[in-house]
Short mmCIF file of N, CA, C and O in Angstrom, two decimals:
data_model
loop_
_atom_site.label_atom_id
_atom_site.label_comp_id
_atom_site.label_asym_id
_atom_site.label_seq_id
_atom_site.Cartn_x
_atom_site.Cartn_y
_atom_site.Cartn_z
N MET A 1 5.96 -0.47 -13.24
CA MET A 1 6.79 -0.50 -12.05
C MET A 1 6.13 0.30 -10.95
O MET A 1 5.66 1.39 -11.17
N THR A 2 6.08 -0.22 -9.77
CA THR A 2 5.38 0.42 -8.67
C THR A 2 6.27 1.36 -7.88
O THR A 2 5.81 2.01 -6.96
N GLY A 3 7.56 1.45 -8.19
CA GLY A 3 8.46 2.31 -7.44
C GLY A 3 8.98 1.65 -6.17
O GLY A 3 9.67 2.27 -5.39
N ARG A 4 8.63 0.41 -5.97
CA ARG A 4 9.09 -0.31 -4.79
C ARG A 4 10.47 -0.88 -5.04
O ARG A 4 10.85 -1.15 -6.17
N ARG A 5 11.20 -1.08 -3.97
CA ARG A 5 12.51 -1.71 -4.09
C ARG A 5 12.32 -3.20 -4.40
O ARG A 5 11.32 -3.79 -4.02
N PRO A 6 13.30 -3.80 -5.07
CA PRO A 6 13.14 -5.19 -5.54
C PRO A 6 12.79 -6.20 -4.44
O PRO A 6 12.03 -7.12 -4.69
N LEU A 7 13.33 -6.04 -3.25
CA LEU A 7 13.07 -7.03 -2.20
C LEU A 7 11.75 -6.81 -1.47
O LEU A 7 11.30 -7.68 -0.73
N ASP A 8 11.11 -5.66 -1.69
CA ASP A 8 9.86 -5.38 -0.98
C ASP A 8 8.77 -6.41 -1.29
O ASP A 8 8.13 -6.93 -0.38
N GLU A 9 8.55 -6.71 -2.57
CA GLU A 9 7.53 -7.69 -2.94
C GLU A 9 7.88 -9.07 -2.40
O GLU A 9 7.02 -9.82 -1.98
N LEU A 10 9.17 -9.37 -2.42
CA LEU A 10 9.62 -10.67 -1.93
C LEU A 10 9.29 -10.82 -0.44
O LEU A 10 8.68 -11.80 -0.03
N PHE A 11 9.67 -9.83 0.36
CA PHE A 11 9.40 -9.92 1.79
C PHE A 11 7.92 -9.78 2.11
O PHE A 11 7.43 -10.40 3.07
N ASP A 12 7.18 -9.01 1.31
CA ASP A 12 5.73 -8.94 1.49
C ASP A 12 5.11 -10.33 1.27
O ASP A 12 4.25 -10.76 2.04
N ALA A 13 5.55 -11.01 0.22
CA ALA A 13 5.02 -12.35 -0.06
C ALA A 13 5.38 -13.32 1.05
O ALA A 13 4.56 -14.14 1.47
N LEU A 14 6.60 -13.24 1.55
CA LEU A 14 7.05 -14.16 2.60
C LEU A 14 6.47 -13.83 3.97
O LEU A 14 6.55 -14.66 4.88
N ALA A 15 5.90 -12.65 4.12
CA ALA A 15 5.33 -12.26 5.42
C ALA A 15 4.08 -13.05 5.75
O ALA A 15 3.72 -13.18 6.92
N ASP A 16 3.44 -13.60 4.75
CA ASP A 16 2.20 -14.35 4.96
C ASP A 16 2.53 -15.82 5.24
O ASP A 16 3.17 -16.48 4.43
N PRO A 17 2.08 -16.35 6.40
CA PRO A 17 2.43 -17.74 6.75
C PRO A 17 1.87 -18.77 5.76
O PRO A 17 2.52 -19.79 5.51
N THR A 18 0.71 -18.51 5.18
CA THR A 18 0.17 -19.46 4.20
C THR A 18 1.06 -19.50 2.97
O THR A 18 1.34 -20.58 2.44
N ARG A 19 1.52 -18.35 2.53
CA ARG A 19 2.40 -18.32 1.36
C ARG A 19 3.71 -19.04 1.64
O ARG A 19 4.23 -19.75 0.78
N ARG A 20 4.23 -18.86 2.85
CA ARG A 20 5.45 -19.58 3.21
C ARG A 20 5.21 -21.08 3.18
O ARG A 20 6.04 -21.85 2.70
N ASP A 21 4.05 -21.51 3.68
CA ASP A 21 3.72 -22.94 3.67
C ASP A 21 3.57 -23.47 2.24
O ASP A 21 4.03 -24.57 1.93
N VAL A 22 2.91 -22.70 1.38
CA VAL A 22 2.74 -23.11 -0.02
C VAL A 22 4.11 -23.22 -0.68
O VAL A 22 4.41 -24.21 -1.36
N LEU A 23 4.96 -22.22 -0.48
CA LEU A 23 6.29 -22.24 -1.06
C LEU A 23 7.10 -23.43 -0.55
O LEU A 23 7.75 -24.14 -1.33
N GLN A 24 7.04 -23.66 0.74
CA GLN A 24 7.77 -24.79 1.32
C GLN A 24 7.29 -26.11 0.72
O GLN A 24 8.07 -27.00 0.41
N ARG A 25 5.99 -26.23 0.54
CA ARG A 25 5.44 -27.46 -0.04
C ARG A 25 5.96 -27.65 -1.47
O ARG A 25 6.35 -28.75 -1.85
N LEU A 26 6.00 -26.57 -2.24
CA LEU A 26 6.50 -26.67 -3.61
C LEU A 26 7.99 -27.02 -3.64
O LEU A 26 8.44 -27.77 -4.50
N VAL A 27 8.74 -26.50 -2.70
CA VAL A 27 10.17 -26.81 -2.63
C VAL A 27 10.37 -28.29 -2.35
O VAL A 27 11.21 -28.95 -2.96
N HIS A 28 9.56 -28.84 -1.44
CA HIS A 28 9.74 -30.23 -1.02
C HIS A 28 9.09 -31.25 -1.94
O HIS A 28 9.58 -32.37 -2.07
N THR A 29 7.99 -30.89 -2.61
CA THR A 29 7.27 -31.87 -3.41
C THR A 29 7.46 -31.68 -4.91
O THR A 29 7.11 -32.57 -5.68
N GLY A 30 7.96 -30.53 -5.33
CA GLY A 30 8.08 -30.26 -6.75
C GLY A 30 6.82 -29.60 -7.29
O GLY A 30 5.90 -29.27 -6.52
N PRO A 31 6.77 -29.36 -8.59
CA PRO A 31 5.65 -28.65 -9.19
C PRO A 31 4.30 -29.32 -8.92
O PRO A 31 4.20 -30.55 -8.91
N GLN A 32 3.31 -28.47 -8.67
CA GLN A 32 1.95 -28.95 -8.42
C GLN A 32 0.96 -27.95 -8.98
O GLN A 32 1.24 -26.77 -9.11
N SER A 33 -0.23 -28.44 -9.26
CA SER A 33 -1.32 -27.56 -9.69
C SER A 33 -1.96 -26.92 -8.46
O SER A 33 -1.79 -27.39 -7.34
N ALA A 34 -2.69 -25.86 -8.69
CA ALA A 34 -3.40 -25.19 -7.60
C ALA A 34 -4.41 -26.13 -6.97
O ALA A 34 -4.63 -26.11 -5.75
N THR A 35 -5.02 -27.00 -7.78
CA THR A 35 -6.00 -27.95 -7.26
C THR A 35 -5.35 -28.92 -6.28
O THR A 35 -5.88 -29.17 -5.20
N VAL A 36 -4.22 -29.46 -6.65
CA VAL A 36 -3.51 -30.39 -5.77
C VAL A 36 -3.04 -29.67 -4.51
O VAL A 36 -3.17 -30.19 -3.40
N LEU A 37 -2.52 -28.46 -4.66
CA LEU A 37 -2.08 -27.69 -3.48
C LEU A 37 -3.25 -27.41 -2.54
O LEU A 37 -3.09 -27.50 -1.33
N ALA A 38 -4.40 -27.08 -3.10
CA ALA A 38 -5.56 -26.75 -2.27
C ALA A 38 -6.00 -27.93 -1.41
O ALA A 38 -6.53 -27.73 -0.31
N GLU A 39 -5.75 -29.14 -1.89
CA GLU A 39 -6.11 -30.33 -1.11
C GLU A 39 -5.32 -30.43 0.19
O GLU A 39 -5.77 -31.05 1.15
N ALA A 40 -4.15 -29.80 0.23
CA ALA A 40 -3.29 -29.87 1.41
C ALA A 40 -3.56 -28.76 2.41
O ALA A 40 -2.97 -28.74 3.49
N PHE A 41 -4.45 -27.83 2.07
CA PHE A 41 -4.72 -26.67 2.93
C PHE A 41 -6.21 -26.53 3.17
O PHE A 41 -7.03 -26.98 2.36
N PRO A 42 -6.57 -25.87 4.26
CA PRO A 42 -8.00 -25.66 4.55
C PRO A 42 -8.56 -24.43 3.83
O PRO A 42 -9.31 -23.65 4.40
N PHE A 43 -8.15 -24.24 2.57
CA PHE A 43 -8.58 -23.09 1.79
C PHE A 43 -9.15 -23.58 0.46
O PHE A 43 -8.87 -24.68 0.02
N THR A 44 -9.88 -22.70 -0.19
CA THR A 44 -10.40 -23.02 -1.51
C THR A 44 -9.28 -22.94 -2.54
O THR A 44 -8.24 -22.32 -2.31
N ARG A 45 -9.53 -23.53 -3.69
CA ARG A 45 -8.58 -23.45 -4.79
C ARG A 45 -8.35 -21.98 -5.17
O ARG A 45 -7.23 -21.57 -5.46
N GLN A 46 -9.42 -21.19 -5.16
CA GLN A 46 -9.31 -19.78 -5.53
C GLN A 46 -8.39 -19.03 -4.57
O GLN A 46 -7.61 -18.17 -4.99
N ALA A 47 -8.47 -19.35 -3.29
CA ALA A 47 -7.60 -18.70 -2.30
C ALA A 47 -6.15 -19.09 -2.54
O ALA A 47 -5.24 -18.24 -2.47
N ILE A 48 -5.91 -20.35 -2.85
CA ILE A 48 -4.56 -20.81 -3.14
C ILE A 48 -4.02 -20.12 -4.39
O ILE A 48 -2.85 -19.70 -4.43
N VAL A 49 -4.86 -19.95 -5.40
CA VAL A 49 -4.44 -19.26 -6.63
C VAL A 49 -4.01 -17.83 -6.32
O VAL A 49 -3.01 -17.35 -6.85
N LYS A 50 -4.74 -17.15 -5.44
CA LYS A 50 -4.36 -15.78 -5.06
C LYS A 50 -2.98 -15.77 -4.39
O LYS A 50 -2.15 -14.91 -4.66
N HIS A 51 -2.75 -16.74 -3.52
CA HIS A 51 -1.44 -16.82 -2.86
C HIS A 51 -0.35 -17.14 -3.88
O HIS A 51 0.75 -16.57 -3.83
N LEU A 52 -0.65 -18.03 -4.82
CA LEU A 52 0.32 -18.37 -5.86
C LEU A 52 0.64 -17.17 -6.74
O LEU A 52 1.79 -16.97 -7.14
N LYS A 53 -0.35 -16.36 -7.04
CA LYS A 53 -0.12 -15.15 -7.85
C LYS A 53 0.80 -14.18 -7.13
O LYS A 53 1.70 -13.59 -7.73
N ALA A 54 0.61 -14.01 -5.82
CA ALA A 54 1.49 -13.13 -5.05
C ALA A 54 2.91 -13.68 -5.03
O ALA A 54 3.88 -12.92 -5.17
N LEU A 55 3.04 -14.99 -4.88
CA LEU A 55 4.37 -15.61 -4.90
C LEU A 55 5.00 -15.48 -6.29
O LEU A 55 6.21 -15.25 -6.40
N GLU A 56 4.19 -15.60 -7.33
CA GLU A 56 4.70 -15.46 -8.69
C GLU A 56 5.17 -14.03 -8.95
O GLU A 56 6.25 -13.81 -9.53
N GLU A 57 4.39 -13.05 -8.52
CA GLU A 57 4.78 -11.64 -8.70
C GLU A 57 6.07 -11.32 -7.96
O GLU A 57 6.84 -10.47 -8.39
N ALA A 58 6.31 -12.01 -6.86
CA ALA A 58 7.53 -11.80 -6.08
C ALA A 58 8.70 -12.58 -6.66
O ALA A 58 9.83 -12.46 -6.18
N GLY A 59 8.44 -13.40 -7.67
CA GLY A 59 9.50 -14.18 -8.29
C GLY A 59 9.86 -15.44 -7.53
O GLY A 59 10.92 -16.02 -7.74
N LEU A 60 8.96 -15.88 -6.65
CA LEU A 60 9.23 -17.07 -5.84
C LEU A 60 8.68 -18.35 -6.43
O LEU A 60 9.11 -19.44 -6.05
N VAL A 61 7.72 -18.25 -7.33
CA VAL A 61 7.21 -19.41 -8.05
C VAL A 61 7.06 -19.04 -9.52
O VAL A 61 6.93 -17.87 -9.87
N ALA A 62 7.08 -20.06 -10.35
CA ALA A 62 6.86 -19.88 -11.79
C ALA A 62 5.72 -20.79 -12.20
O ALA A 62 5.62 -21.93 -11.73
N ALA A 63 4.86 -20.28 -13.06
CA ALA A 63 3.73 -21.06 -13.56
C ALA A 63 4.10 -21.65 -14.91
O ALA A 63 4.68 -20.97 -15.76
N GLU A 64 3.77 -22.94 -15.08
CA GLU A 64 4.04 -23.62 -16.33
C GLU A 64 2.80 -24.41 -16.74
O GLU A 64 2.28 -25.18 -15.93
N ARG A 65 2.36 -24.20 -17.95
CA ARG A 65 1.18 -24.91 -18.45
C ARG A 65 1.56 -26.34 -18.78
O ARG A 65 2.57 -26.60 -19.42
N ALA A 66 0.74 -27.27 -18.29
CA ALA A 66 0.91 -28.69 -18.57
C ALA A 66 -0.44 -29.21 -19.05
O ALA A 66 -1.29 -29.57 -18.24
N GLY A 67 -0.65 -29.17 -20.34
CA GLY A 67 -1.96 -29.54 -20.88
C GLY A 67 -2.98 -28.48 -20.49
O GLY A 67 -2.79 -27.31 -20.75
N ARG A 68 -4.05 -28.92 -19.84
CA ARG A 68 -5.08 -27.97 -19.42
C ARG A 68 -4.81 -27.38 -18.05
O ARG A 68 -5.49 -26.47 -17.62
N GLU A 69 -3.82 -27.91 -17.35
CA GLU A 69 -3.52 -27.44 -16.00
C GLU A 69 -2.31 -26.52 -16.00
O GLU A 69 -1.45 -26.58 -16.89
N VAL A 70 -2.25 -25.69 -14.98
CA VAL A 70 -1.07 -24.87 -14.73
C VAL A 70 -0.39 -25.44 -13.51
O VAL A 70 -1.02 -25.59 -12.45
N HIS A 71 0.88 -25.78 -13.65
CA HIS A 71 1.66 -26.27 -12.52
C HIS A 71 2.58 -25.16 -12.04
O HIS A 71 3.14 -24.42 -12.85
N TYR A 72 2.70 -25.06 -10.74
CA TYR A 72 3.55 -24.04 -10.13
C TYR A 72 4.76 -24.72 -9.54
O TYR A 72 4.66 -25.76 -8.90
N ARG A 73 5.93 -24.11 -9.77
CA ARG A 73 7.15 -24.65 -9.20
C ARG A 73 7.88 -23.53 -8.45
O ARG A 73 7.79 -22.35 -8.82
N ALA A 74 8.57 -23.91 -7.40
CA ALA A 74 9.35 -22.95 -6.63
C ALA A 74 10.58 -22.53 -7.42
O ALA A 74 11.17 -23.34 -8.13
N THR A 75 10.92 -21.27 -7.32
CA THR A 75 12.16 -20.77 -7.90
C THR A 75 13.01 -20.23 -6.76
O THR A 75 12.49 -19.56 -5.87
N THR A 76 14.27 -20.54 -6.78
CA THR A 76 15.11 -20.21 -5.62
C THR A 76 15.99 -18.98 -5.83
O THR A 76 16.61 -18.51 -4.87
N GLU A 77 16.04 -18.45 -7.03
CA GLU A 77 16.91 -17.31 -7.29
C GLU A 77 16.58 -16.12 -6.39
O GLU A 77 17.47 -15.49 -5.82
N ARG A 78 15.31 -15.82 -6.25
CA ARG A 78 14.91 -14.68 -5.42
C ARG A 78 15.19 -14.93 -3.94
O ARG A 78 15.52 -14.03 -3.20
N LEU A 79 15.06 -16.19 -3.52
CA LEU A 79 15.39 -16.52 -2.13
C LEU A 79 16.87 -16.29 -1.89
O LEU A 79 17.27 -15.80 -0.82
N ALA A 80 17.70 -16.60 -2.87
CA ALA A 80 19.13 -16.36 -2.73
C ALA A 80 19.41 -14.87 -2.58
O ALA A 80 20.28 -14.48 -1.79
N GLU A 81 18.68 -14.04 -3.29
CA GLU A 81 18.82 -12.58 -3.14
C GLU A 81 18.47 -12.15 -1.72
O GLU A 81 19.16 -11.32 -1.13
N ALA A 82 17.40 -12.70 -1.20
CA ALA A 82 16.97 -12.34 0.16
C ALA A 82 18.01 -12.78 1.19
O ALA A 82 18.34 -12.03 2.12
N VAL A 83 18.54 -13.98 1.02
CA VAL A 83 19.56 -14.49 1.95
C VAL A 83 20.80 -13.59 1.90
O VAL A 83 21.36 -13.23 2.93
N ALA A 84 21.23 -13.21 0.70
CA ALA A 84 22.39 -12.34 0.57
C ALA A 84 22.15 -11.00 1.26
O ALA A 84 23.02 -10.48 1.96
N TRP A 85 20.96 -10.45 1.09
CA TRP A 85 20.63 -9.18 1.75
C TRP A 85 20.63 -9.34 3.26
O TRP A 85 21.18 -8.51 3.98
N LEU A 86 20.02 -10.42 3.76
CA LEU A 86 19.97 -10.66 5.20
C LEU A 86 21.37 -10.84 5.78
O LEU A 86 21.68 -10.31 6.86
N LEU A 87 22.23 -11.58 5.09
CA LEU A 87 23.59 -11.79 5.57
C LEU A 87 24.38 -10.48 5.61
O LEU A 87 25.11 -10.21 6.55
N GLY A 88 24.21 -9.66 4.58
CA GLY A 88 24.89 -8.36 4.55
C GLY A 88 24.40 -7.45 5.66
O GLY A 88 25.19 -6.77 6.32
N THR A 89 23.11 -7.44 5.87
CA THR A 89 22.54 -6.62 6.94
C THR A 89 22.99 -7.11 8.30
O THR A 89 23.37 -6.32 9.17
N SER A 90 23.01 -8.41 8.49
CA SER A 90 23.45 -9.01 9.74
C SER A 90 24.91 -8.66 10.03
O SER A 90 25.26 -8.32 11.16
N ALA A 91 25.75 -8.72 9.01
CA ALA A 91 27.17 -8.40 9.20
C ALA A 91 27.34 -6.95 9.63
O ALA A 91 28.17 -6.64 10.50
N GLY A 92 26.53 -6.06 9.05
CA GLY A 92 26.59 -4.64 9.45
C GLY A 92 26.20 -4.45 10.91
O GLY A 92 26.85 -3.70 11.65
N TRP A 93 25.16 -5.12 11.34
CA TRP A 93 24.74 -5.02 12.73
C TRP A 93 25.78 -5.62 13.67
O TRP A 93 26.02 -5.10 14.77
N ASP A 94 26.41 -6.71 13.26
CA ASP A 94 27.46 -7.31 14.08
C ASP A 94 28.62 -6.35 14.27
O ASP A 94 29.16 -6.21 15.38
N ARG A 95 29.02 -5.66 13.20
CA ARG A 95 30.11 -4.67 13.30
C ARG A 95 29.72 -3.55 14.25
O ARG A 95 30.52 -3.12 15.10
N ARG A 96 28.49 -3.07 14.15
CA ARG A 96 28.04 -1.99 15.04
C ARG A 96 28.01 -2.45 16.50
O ARG A 96 28.39 -1.71 17.39
N ALA A 97 27.56 -3.67 16.71
CA ALA A 97 27.49 -4.20 18.08
C ALA A 97 28.90 -4.32 18.68
O ALA A 97 29.10 -4.00 19.86
N ARG A 98 29.87 -4.76 17.89
CA ARG A 98 31.24 -4.87 18.39
C ARG A 98 31.81 -3.49 18.73
O ARG A 98 32.48 -3.32 19.74
N ARG A 99 31.52 -2.49 17.90
CA ARG A 99 31.98 -1.13 18.19
C ARG A 99 31.34 -0.61 19.47
O ARG A 99 32.01 0.00 20.30
N LEU A 100 30.04 -0.84 19.62
CA LEU A 100 29.36 -0.39 20.83
C LEU A 100 29.92 -1.10 22.07
O LEU A 100 30.09 -0.48 23.11
N ALA A 101 30.20 -2.37 21.94
CA ALA A 101 30.75 -3.12 23.07
C ALA A 101 32.11 -2.54 23.46
O ALA A 101 32.44 -2.46 24.64
N GLY A 102 32.87 -2.09 22.49
CA GLY A 102 34.17 -1.48 22.77
C GLY A 102 34.05 -0.13 23.43
O GLY A 102 34.98 0.33 24.10
N LEU A 103 32.92 0.53 23.30
CA LEU A 103 32.70 1.84 23.91
C LEU A 103 32.06 1.76 25.29
O LEU A 103 32.01 2.75 26.00
N SER A 104 31.61 0.58 25.68
CA SER A 104 30.91 0.48 26.95
C SER A 104 31.88 0.67 28.12
O SER A 104 33.06 0.35 28.03
N PRO A 105 31.39 1.23 29.24
CA PRO A 105 32.26 1.46 30.41
C PRO A 105 32.92 0.18 30.92
O PRO A 105 34.09 0.19 31.29
N THR A 106 32.20 -0.94 30.90
CA THR A 106 32.80 -2.18 31.40
C THR A 106 33.92 -2.65 30.50
O THR A 106 34.92 -3.19 30.96
N ALA A 107 33.80 -2.41 29.21
CA ALA A 107 34.87 -2.81 28.28
C ALA A 107 36.11 -1.95 28.50
O ALA A 107 37.23 -2.43 28.49
N ARG A 108 35.92 -0.64 28.79
CA ARG A 108 37.07 0.25 29.03
C ARG A 108 37.74 -0.06 30.36
O ARG A 108 38.94 -0.03 30.47
N GLU A 109 36.94 -0.42 31.38
CA GLU A 109 37.53 -0.76 32.69
C GLU A 109 38.36 -2.02 32.59
O GLU A 109 39.43 -2.10 33.19
N GLY A 110 37.88 -3.00 31.81
CA GLY A 110 38.62 -4.25 31.65
C GLY A 110 39.90 -4.04 30.87
O GLY A 110 40.87 -4.77 31.03
N ALA A 111 39.95 -3.02 30.01
CA ALA A 111 41.14 -2.77 29.20
C ALA A 111 42.19 -2.02 29.96
O ALA A 111 43.36 -2.01 29.60
N GLY A 112 41.81 -1.35 31.03
CA GLY A 112 42.77 -0.49 31.72
C GLY A 112 43.24 -1.04 32.96
O GLY A 112 44.03 -1.63 33.47
#
């Protein structure tokens, strides 16, 4: 364990645009090998494997052996965790913004 919070690896993995593209492709096309994925990107197979490993460590993809190949599939459970966290954080900021709006001079003048 690295001492990091559970969502840190997830957001680190999603911060990279190539990883987001790879994940999106897996969501839309279903499981694929690194070789097939590499054909869709201007990167080597080895580079795609590194991105897939980061996504796997974050819990966003799962590797499954199919004969001699490894196929990667998107997993959505971790994305659901991220969405729940984002929604909770957003709700907190919305509450704070409403309180601040109620404290503003223009809001008090309109109330009186």
